């Protein structure tokens, strides 16, 4: 956020009440600008999930094993001059940095597994360049430098089941588990290479493809492992699990989204030459495509067999499509105007922020999760008002479209979340 923001943890502890009180008399804030109104940003994975010591240990050991395989190959490559002329000059430094990380002590936390993943990526990139330069890459899943998807993706995908004590919290866990699993799938696809096909390519192209494949293989392994560990933690935390209606929710969300979705031609036909603030705001609304990106993400999740992630993303699409309607209403308030009054901007943002604080204070975990979508649009609006590098005659018009979308997103959250939680 460009303006001041209360931390999500203070909100979850009851800080939202203070935020609402502050908004009760915000004439001074309005004078400064709507970007100065603080916004709750919703919960994150860390607010719901935990990292257990076994998860930390597995992440650390993966990095340790990768280093043990990589270091002798990297040393051979260094002696052979493989790294000379490479654009990325930090190859050998990434190995030393990872070794330094392993020599320290680490709590079982999101920060630890994120840092382990960071080091895996760059050590694997170094490993890939070294092994490709030495022509020491195995296309099969054996050997020191490997390519292809992580083994076990299908096993995990086929066993996912989300009976739980509470559906609202479970939706956040689902997003966590299946987002990492989806990342493992995507990295795995990018790790696939065909040795015969590569043989016909120039040496530079072949080496680059092999190096990228090695890096993505290790990333696929890391993401899959994280997804598996989070899933095990989720299951271990359920004491009296009951089934939640993901299939019915998915169909309900898909129906809502399909009622509001437009194709690219629809958007293209409605763009207009910009002469007035209303034209600018309308074009911004069309460029935002509220809900369309989430709907596309849901389709990718469906194609990759991740029905839980598809459900979460369809829910996000459903709240955003309602934002298109309120965004359009906000834009229409500019008809006939030659400027955008600051009060109009402030009223739009205040409507969204008032509702956002109510959800942050009293909403369930899934409602607070969906609140992130509203925070994203509010942040976009703020940037148009504060980013001095945006060269535009009507930055307030852009901001109004964003704030208008956020109003509808906030208003839609309770009913969308209740599809799963009621």
Coordinates of C-alpha atoms in Angstrom, one line a residue:
X1 CA 0.0 0.0 0.0
X2 CA 1.1 3.5 -0.7
X3 CA -0.7 5.0 2.4
X4 CA -0.4 3.9 6.0
X5 CA -1.8 0.4 6.6
X6 CA -2.6 -1.5 9.8
X7 CA -0.8 -4.8 10.0
X8 CA -3.0 -7.8 9.4
X9 CA -2.0 -9.3 12.7
X10 CA -3.1 -6.3 14.7
X11 CA -6.4 -6.4 12.8
X12 CA -6.9 -10.0 13.7
X13 CA -6.2 -9.2 17.4
X14 CA -9.0 -6.6 17.3
X15 CA -7.1 -3.6 15.8
X16 CA -9.9 -3.2 13.3
X17 CA -12.1 -1.6 15.9
X18 CA -9.5 1.2 16.2
X19 CA -9.4 1.5 12.5
X20 CA -13.2 2.0 12.3
X21 CA -13.0 4.6 15.0
X22 CA -10.3 6.5 13.1
X23 CA -12.5 6.6 10.0
X24 CA -15.3 8.1 12.0
X25 CA -13.7 11.5 11.7
X26 CA -11.5 11.5 8.6
X27 CA -12.1 15.0 7.3
X28 CA -8.4 15.8 7.7
X29 CA -7.5 12.5 5.9
X30 CA -9.9 13.5 3.1
X31 CA -8.0 16.8 2.8
X32 CA -4.8 14.9 2.4
X33 CA -6.2 12.4 -0.1
X34 CA -8.0 9.1 -0.2
X35 CA -4.7 7.3 -0.4
X36 CA -4.1 8.3 3.2
X37 CA -7.0 6.1 4.4
X38 CA -5.5 2.9 5.9
X39 CA -6.7 -0.4 4.5
X40 CA -6.8 -3.9 6.0
X41 CA -5.1 -6.3 3.6
X42 CA -6.8 -9.6 4.6
X43 CA -5.2 -12.7 6.0
X44 CA -2.3 -14.5 4.4
X45 CA -1.3 -18.2 4.5
X46 CA 0.9 -17.5 7.6
X47 CA -2.2 -16.2 9.5
X48 CA -3.9 -19.6 9.2
X49 CA -1.2 -22.2 8.6
X50 CA 1.9 -23.3 10.5
X51 CA 5.3 -24.8 9.6
X52 CA 6.1 -27.9 11.7
X53 CA 9.7 -28.9 12.5
X54 CA 9.6 -32.0 10.1
X55 CA 8.6 -29.6 7.3
X56 CA 11.6 -27.4 8.0
X57 CA 13.9 -30.4 8.2
X58 CA 12.8 -31.7 4.9
X59 CA 13.4 -28.3 3.2
X60 CA 16.8 -28.0 4.7
X61 CA 17.8 -31.5 3.7
X62 CA 16.7 -31.0 0.2
X63 CA 19.0 -28.0 -0.1
X64 CA 21.8 -29.9 1.6
X65 CA 21.5 -32.8 -0.8
X66 CA 21.4 -30.5 -3.8
X67 CA 24.6 -28.8 -2.6
X68 CA 26.4 -32.1 -2.2
X69 CA 25.5 -33.0 -5.7
X70 CA 26.2 -29.6 -7.2
X71 CA 29.5 -28.6 -5.6
X72 CA 31.8 -31.1 -7.4
X73 CA 30.1 -30.3 -10.7
X74 CA 30.4 -26.6 -10.2
X75 CA 34.0 -26.9 -9.3
X76 CA 34.7 -28.9 -12.4
X77 CA 32.8 -26.3 -14.5
X78 CA 34.8 -23.5 -12.9
X79 CA 38.1 -25.2 -13.7
X80 CA 36.9 -25.7 -17.3
X81 CA 35.9 -22.1 -17.7
X82 CA 32.2 -22.8 -18.2
X83 CA 31.1 -19.7 -16.3
X84 CA 33.3 -17.3 -18.2
X85 CA 31.2 -14.9 -20.3
X86 CA 28.0 -15.8 -18.5
X87 CA 25.7 -12.9 -17.9
X88 CA 24.8 -13.9 -14.4
X89 CA 28.1 -13.4 -12.4
X90 CA 26.9 -14.8 -9.1
X91 CA 26.9 -18.5 -9.9
X92 CA 29.7 -19.6 -7.5
X93 CA 28.4 -17.0 -4.9
X94 CA 25.0 -18.7 -4.8
X95 CA 26.7 -22.0 -3.7
X96 CA 28.6 -20.2 -0.9
X97 CA 25.5 -18.3 0.2
X98 CA 23.5 -21.6 0.5
X99 CA 26.3 -23.2 2.4
X100 CA 26.3 -20.3 4.9
X101 CA 22.6 -20.6 5.3
X102 CA 22.9 -24.3 6.1
X103 CA 25.5 -23.6 8.7
X104 CA 23.0 -21.5 10.7
X105 CA 20.1 -22.5 12.9
X106 CA 16.6 -22.0 11.7
X107 CA 13.2 -21.9 13.3
X108 CA 10.2 -23.9 11.9
X109 CA 8.7 -20.9 10.0
X110 CA 7.5 -19.7 6.7
X111 CA 10.6 -17.5 6.5
X112 CA 12.8 -20.6 6.8
X113 CA 11.1 -22.6 4.1
X114 CA 11.0 -19.5 1.8
X115 CA 14.7 -18.9 2.3
X116 CA 15.4 -22.6 1.6
X117 CA 13.4 -22.4 -1.6
X118 CA 15.3 -19.3 -2.6
X119 CA 18.6 -21.0 -2.2
X120 CA 17.4 -24.1 -4.0
X121 CA 16.5 -22.0 -7.0
X122 CA 19.9 -20.3 -7.3
X123 CA 22.0 -23.3 -6.5
X124 CA 20.0 -25.3 -9.0
X125 CA 20.5 -22.6 -11.6
X126 CA 24.3 -22.7 -11.0
X127 CA 24.2 -26.5 -11.1
X128 CA 22.3 -26.4 -14.4
X129 CA 24.7 -24.1 -16.1
X130 CA 27.7 -26.1 -14.8
X131 CA 26.3 -29.5 -15.8
X132 CA 25.1 -28.2 -19.2
X133 CA 28.5 -26.7 -19.9
X134 CA 30.1 -30.1 -19.1
X135 CA 27.3 -32.0 -21.0
X136 CA 26.6 -33.9 -17.7
X137 CA 22.8 -33.6 -17.5
X138 CA 20.6 -36.7 -17.3
X139 CA 17.4 -36.5 -19.2
X140 CA 16.0 -39.4 -17.2
X141 CA 15.3 -39.1 -13.4
X142 CA 18.7 -40.4 -12.4
X143 CA 22.2 -38.9 -12.2
X144 CA 23.6 -35.9 -10.6
X145 CA 21.8 -33.2 -12.6
X146 CA 18.3 -34.1 -13.5
X147 CA 15.5 -32.8 -15.6
X148 CA 11.7 -33.5 -15.8
X149 CA 8.9 -33.1 -13.2
X150 CA 9.4 -34.1 -9.6
X151 CA 8.4 -37.7 -8.9
X152 CA 5.3 -38.0 -6.9
X153 CA 3.1 -35.2 -8.2
X154 CA 0.4 -37.6 -9.3
X155 CA 0.5 -39.5 -6.0
X156 CA -0.2 -36.3 -4.0
X157 CA -2.8 -35.0 -6.4
X158 CA -4.7 -38.2 -6.2
X159 CA -4.8 -38.4 -2.4
X160 CA -6.0 -34.8 -1.6
X161 CA -9.1 -34.8 0.6
X162 CA -10.3 -31.9 2.7
X163 CA -12.6 -33.2 5.4
X164 CA -12.0 -30.7 8.2
X165 CA -13.2 -29.2 11.5
X166 CA -13.9 -25.8 9.9
X167 CA -14.6 -25.1 6.2
X168 CA -13.6 -21.4 6.3
X169 CA -10.1 -22.0 7.6
X170 CA -9.8 -25.0 5.2
X171 CA -10.3 -22.9 2.1
X172 CA -7.1 -21.0 3.0
X173 CA -5.3 -24.3 3.6
X174 CA -6.5 -25.6 0.2
X175 CA -5.1 -22.5 -1.5
X176 CA -1.8 -23.0 0.2
X177 CA -1.4 -26.7 -0.5
X178 CA -2.7 -26.6 -4.1
X179 CA -0.9 -23.4 -5.1
X180 CA 2.4 -25.0 -4.2
X181 CA 1.4 -28.2 -6.0
X182 CA 0.4 -26.2 -9.0
X183 CA 3.8 -24.5 -9.0
X184 CA 5.4 -28.0 -8.9
X185 CA 3.4 -29.0 -11.9
X186 CA 4.3 -25.9 -13.9
X187 CA 8.0 -26.1 -13.0
X188 CA 7.9 -29.8 -13.9
X189 CA 6.5 -29.0 -17.3
X190 CA 9.3 -26.4 -17.8
X191 CA 11.8 -29.0 -16.8
X192 CA 11.0 -31.4 -19.7
X193 CA 13.5 -31.6 -22.5
X194 CA 14.0 -33.8 -25.5
X195 CA 17.6 -34.8 -26.0
X196 CA 17.1 -35.7 -29.7
X197 CA 15.4 -32.4 -30.4
X198 CA 18.1 -30.5 -28.6
X199 CA 20.8 -32.2 -30.6
X200 CA 19.6 -30.3 -33.7
X201 CA 19.9 -26.9 -31.9
X202 CA 23.0 -24.7 -31.7
X203 CA 25.2 -25.4 -28.7
X204 CA 24.3 -22.2 -27.0
X205 CA 20.6 -23.0 -27.2
X206 CA 21.1 -26.6 -26.1
X207 CA 23.1 -25.5 -23.0
X208 CA 20.5 -22.9 -22.0
X209 CA 17.6 -25.3 -22.3
X210 CA 19.4 -28.0 -20.2
X211 CA 20.4 -25.5 -17.6
X212 CA 16.8 -24.2 -17.3
X213 CA 15.5 -27.8 -17.1
X214 CA 17.8 -28.6 -14.2
X215 CA 16.7 -25.5 -12.3
X216 CA 13.0 -26.2 -12.9
X217 CA 13.4 -29.9 -11.9
X218 CA 14.7 -28.9 -8.5
X219 CA 12.1 -26.2 -8.1
X220 CA 9.4 -28.8 -8.9
X221 CA 10.9 -31.0 -6.2
X222 CA 10.9 -28.2 -3.7
X223 CA 7.3 -27.0 -4.4
X224 CA 6.0 -30.6 -4.3
X225 CA 7.7 -31.2 -1.0
X226 CA 6.2 -28.1 0.5
X227 CA 2.8 -28.9 -0.7
X228 CA 3.0 -32.4 0.7
X229 CA 4.2 -31.2 4.1
X230 CA 1.5 -28.5 4.3
X231 CA -1.1 -31.1 3.5
X232 CA 0.2 -33.4 6.2
X233 CA 0.1 -30.6 8.7
X234 CA -3.5 -29.7 7.7
X235 CA -4.6 -33.3 8.2
X236 CA -2.8 -33.6 11.5
X237 CA -4.6 -30.6 12.9
X238 CA -8.2 -32.0 12.3
X239 CA -9.8 -33.5 15.4
X240 CA -13.3 -34.1 14.2
X241 CA -13.3 -33.7 10.4
X242 CA -16.5 -33.5 8.4
X243 CA -16.9 -33.2 4.7
X244 CA -17.3 -29.8 3.1
X245 CA -19.2 -29.2 -0.1
X246 CA -16.5 -28.3 -2.5
X247 CA -18.2 -29.8 -5.5
X248 CA -21.4 -27.9 -4.9
X249 CA -19.5 -24.7 -4.1
X250 CA -17.5 -25.0 -7.3
X251 CA -20.6 -25.3 -9.4
X252 CA -22.2 -22.3 -7.6
X253 CA -19.2 -20.1 -8.2
X254 CA -18.8 -21.2 -11.8
X255 CA -22.4 -20.3 -12.5
X256 CA -22.0 -16.9 -10.9
X257 CA -18.8 -16.2 -12.8
X258 CA -20.2 -17.4 -16.2
X259 CA -23.2 -15.0 -15.8
X260 CA -20.8 -12.1 -15.6
X261 CA -17.9 -13.1 -17.8
X262 CA -17.1 -11.3 -21.1
X263 CA -14.8 -12.3 -23.9
X264 CA -11.9 -10.3 -25.1
X265 CA -13.9 -9.0 -28.1
X266 CA -16.5 -7.6 -25.7
X267 CA -13.8 -5.6 -23.9
X268 CA -12.1 -4.5 -27.2
X269 CA -15.4 -3.2 -28.7
X270 CA -16.1 -1.0 -25.6
X271 CA -12.7 0.8 -25.4
X272 CA -13.1 4.4 -26.4
X273 CA -10.9 7.3 -27.5
X274 CA -10.1 9.3 -24.3
X275 CA -11.4 12.8 -24.3
X276 CA -13.1 13.1 -20.8
X277 CA -12.4 11.8 -17.3
X278 CA -15.3 9.4 -17.8
X279 CA -13.7 7.9 -20.9
X280 CA -10.4 7.4 -19.0
X281 CA -12.2 5.7 -16.1
X282 CA -14.2 3.5 -18.4
X283 CA -11.1 2.4 -20.2
X284 CA -9.4 1.7 -16.9
X285 CA -12.3 -0.5 -15.8
X286 CA -12.1 -2.4 -19.1
X287 CA -8.3 -2.9 -18.7
X288 CA -8.8 -4.2 -15.1
X289 CA -11.0 -7.0 -16.4
X290 CA -12.3 -7.7 -12.8
X291 CA -12.8 -11.4 -12.3
X292 CA -11.4 -12.5 -15.7
X293 CA -7.9 -13.3 -14.6
X294 CA -9.2 -15.3 -11.6
X295 CA -11.5 -17.2 -14.0
X296 CA -8.6 -18.0 -16.3
X297 CA -6.5 -19.2 -13.3
X298 CA -9.4 -21.4 -12.2
X299 CA -9.5 -22.9 -15.7
X300 CA -5.8 -23.7 -15.5
X301 CA -6.3 -25.3 -12.1
X302 CA -9.1 -27.4 -13.5
X303 CA -7.0 -28.6 -16.5
X304 CA -4.2 -29.6 -14.1
X305 CA -6.6 -31.6 -11.9
X306 CA -6.6 -29.3 -8.9
X307 CA -10.3 -28.9 -8.0
X308 CA -9.7 -27.4 -4.6
X309 CA -7.6 -24.6 -6.1
X310 CA -10.2 -24.2 -8.8
X311 CA -12.9 -23.6 -6.2
X312 CA -10.9 -20.9 -4.4
X313 CA -10.1 -19.1 -7.6
X314 CA -13.7 -19.3 -8.8
X315 CA -14.7 -17.7 -5.5
X316 CA -12.3 -14.9 -6.1
X317 CA -13.7 -14.5 -9.6
X318 CA -17.2 -14.3 -8.2
X319 CA -16.4 -11.4 -5.8
X320 CA -14.5 -9.6 -8.5
X321 CA -17.3 -9.8 -11.1
X322 CA -19.6 -8.0 -8.6
X323 CA -16.8 -5.4 -8.5
X324 CA -17.3 -4.8 -12.2
X325 CA -20.8 -3.7 -11.6
X326 CA -20.0 -1.2 -8.9
X327 CA -17.0 0.0 -10.8
X328 CA -19.2 0.8 -13.7
X329 CA -21.6 2.7 -11.4
X330 CA -18.7 4.8 -10.1
X331 CA -17.5 5.6 -13.6
X332 CA -21.0 6.7 -14.7
X333 CA -20.9 9.4 -11.9
X334 CA -18.4 11.1 -14.1
X335 CA -20.7 11.5 -17.1
X336 CA -20.7 15.2 -18.1
X337 CA -17.9 16.1 -15.7
X338 CA -14.6 17.7 -16.9
X339 CA -12.7 16.7 -13.7
X340 CA -12.9 14.2 -10.9
X341 CA -13.8 15.7 -7.5
X342 CA -11.7 14.5 -4.6
X343 CA -14.8 14.0 -2.5
X344 CA -16.1 11.5 -5.1
X345 CA -12.9 9.6 -4.8
X346 CA -12.9 9.7 -1.1
X347 CA -16.5 8.5 -0.8
X348 CA -15.8 5.5 -3.1
X349 CA -12.8 4.5 -1.1
X350 CA -14.5 5.0 2.2
X351 CA -17.4 2.7 1.2
X352 CA -14.9 0.0 0.4
X353 CA -12.7 0.6 3.5
X354 CA -15.7 0.7 5.9
X355 CA -16.8 -2.8 4.7
X356 CA -13.3 -4.1 4.7
X357 CA -12.7 -3.2 8.3
X358 CA -16.0 -4.9 9.3
X359 CA -14.8 -8.1 7.6
X360 CA -11.3 -7.8 9.1
X361 CA -12.8 -7.4 12.6
X362 CA -15.5 -10.0 12.5
X363 CA -15.2 -12.1 9.4
X364 CA -14.3 -15.8 9.2
X365 CA -10.9 -16.8 7.7
X366 CA -12.3 -17.3 4.2
X367 CA -13.9 -13.9 4.2
X368 CA -10.6 -12.4 5.3
X369 CA -8.8 -14.3 2.6
X370 CA -11.1 -13.0 -0.1
X371 CA -10.5 -9.5 1.4
X372 CA -7.1 -9.5 -0.3
X373 CA -8.9 -9.0 -3.7
X374 CA -10.4 -5.8 -2.5
X375 CA -7.1 -4.6 -1.0
X376 CA -5.4 -5.2 -4.4
X377 CA -7.9 -2.9 -6.2
X378 CA -7.6 -0.3 -3.5
X379 CA -3.8 -0.4 -3.8
X380 CA -4.0 0.0 -7.5
X381 CA -6.2 3.1 -7.0
X382 CA -3.8 4.6 -4.5
X383 CA -0.8 4.1 -6.9
X384 CA -2.6 6.2 -9.6
X385 CA -2.8 9.1 -7.2
X386 CA 0.7 8.9 -5.7
X387 CA 3.0 7.5 -8.4
X388 CA 4.6 10.6 -9.9
X389 CA 5.8 8.5 -12.9
X390 CA 2.3 8.0 -14.2
X391 CA 1.9 10.5 -17.0
X392 CA -1.8 10.9 -17.4
X393 CA -4.3 13.8 -17.5
X394 CA -6.8 12.0 -15.4
X395 CA -5.1 9.9 -12.7
X396 CA -8.1 10.4 -10.4
X397 CA -10.3 8.8 -13.1
X398 CA -8.1 5.7 -13.0
X399 CA -8.3 5.6 -9.2
X400 CA -12.1 6.0 -9.2
X401 CA -12.5 2.9 -11.4
X402 CA -10.3 0.9 -9.0
X403 CA -12.0 2.1 -5.9
X404 CA -15.4 1.4 -7.5
X405 CA -14.4 -2.2 -8.2
X406 CA -13.2 -2.6 -4.6
X407 CA -16.6 -1.5 -3.3
X408 CA -18.3 -4.4 -5.1
X409 CA -15.7 -6.9 -4.1
X410 CA -16.2 -6.1 -0.4
X411 CA -19.9 -6.2 -0.7
X412 CA -19.8 -9.6 -2.3
X413 CA -17.5 -11.3 0.1
X414 CA -20.0 -12.5 2.8
X415 CA -22.4 -14.1 0.4
X416 CA -19.6 -15.7 -1.7
X417 CA -17.9 -17.1 1.4
X418 CA -21.2 -18.4 2.8
X419 CA -21.5 -20.8 -0.1
X420 CA -18.9 -22.9 1.6
X421 CA -19.3 -22.0 5.2
X422 CA -23.1 -22.1 5.8

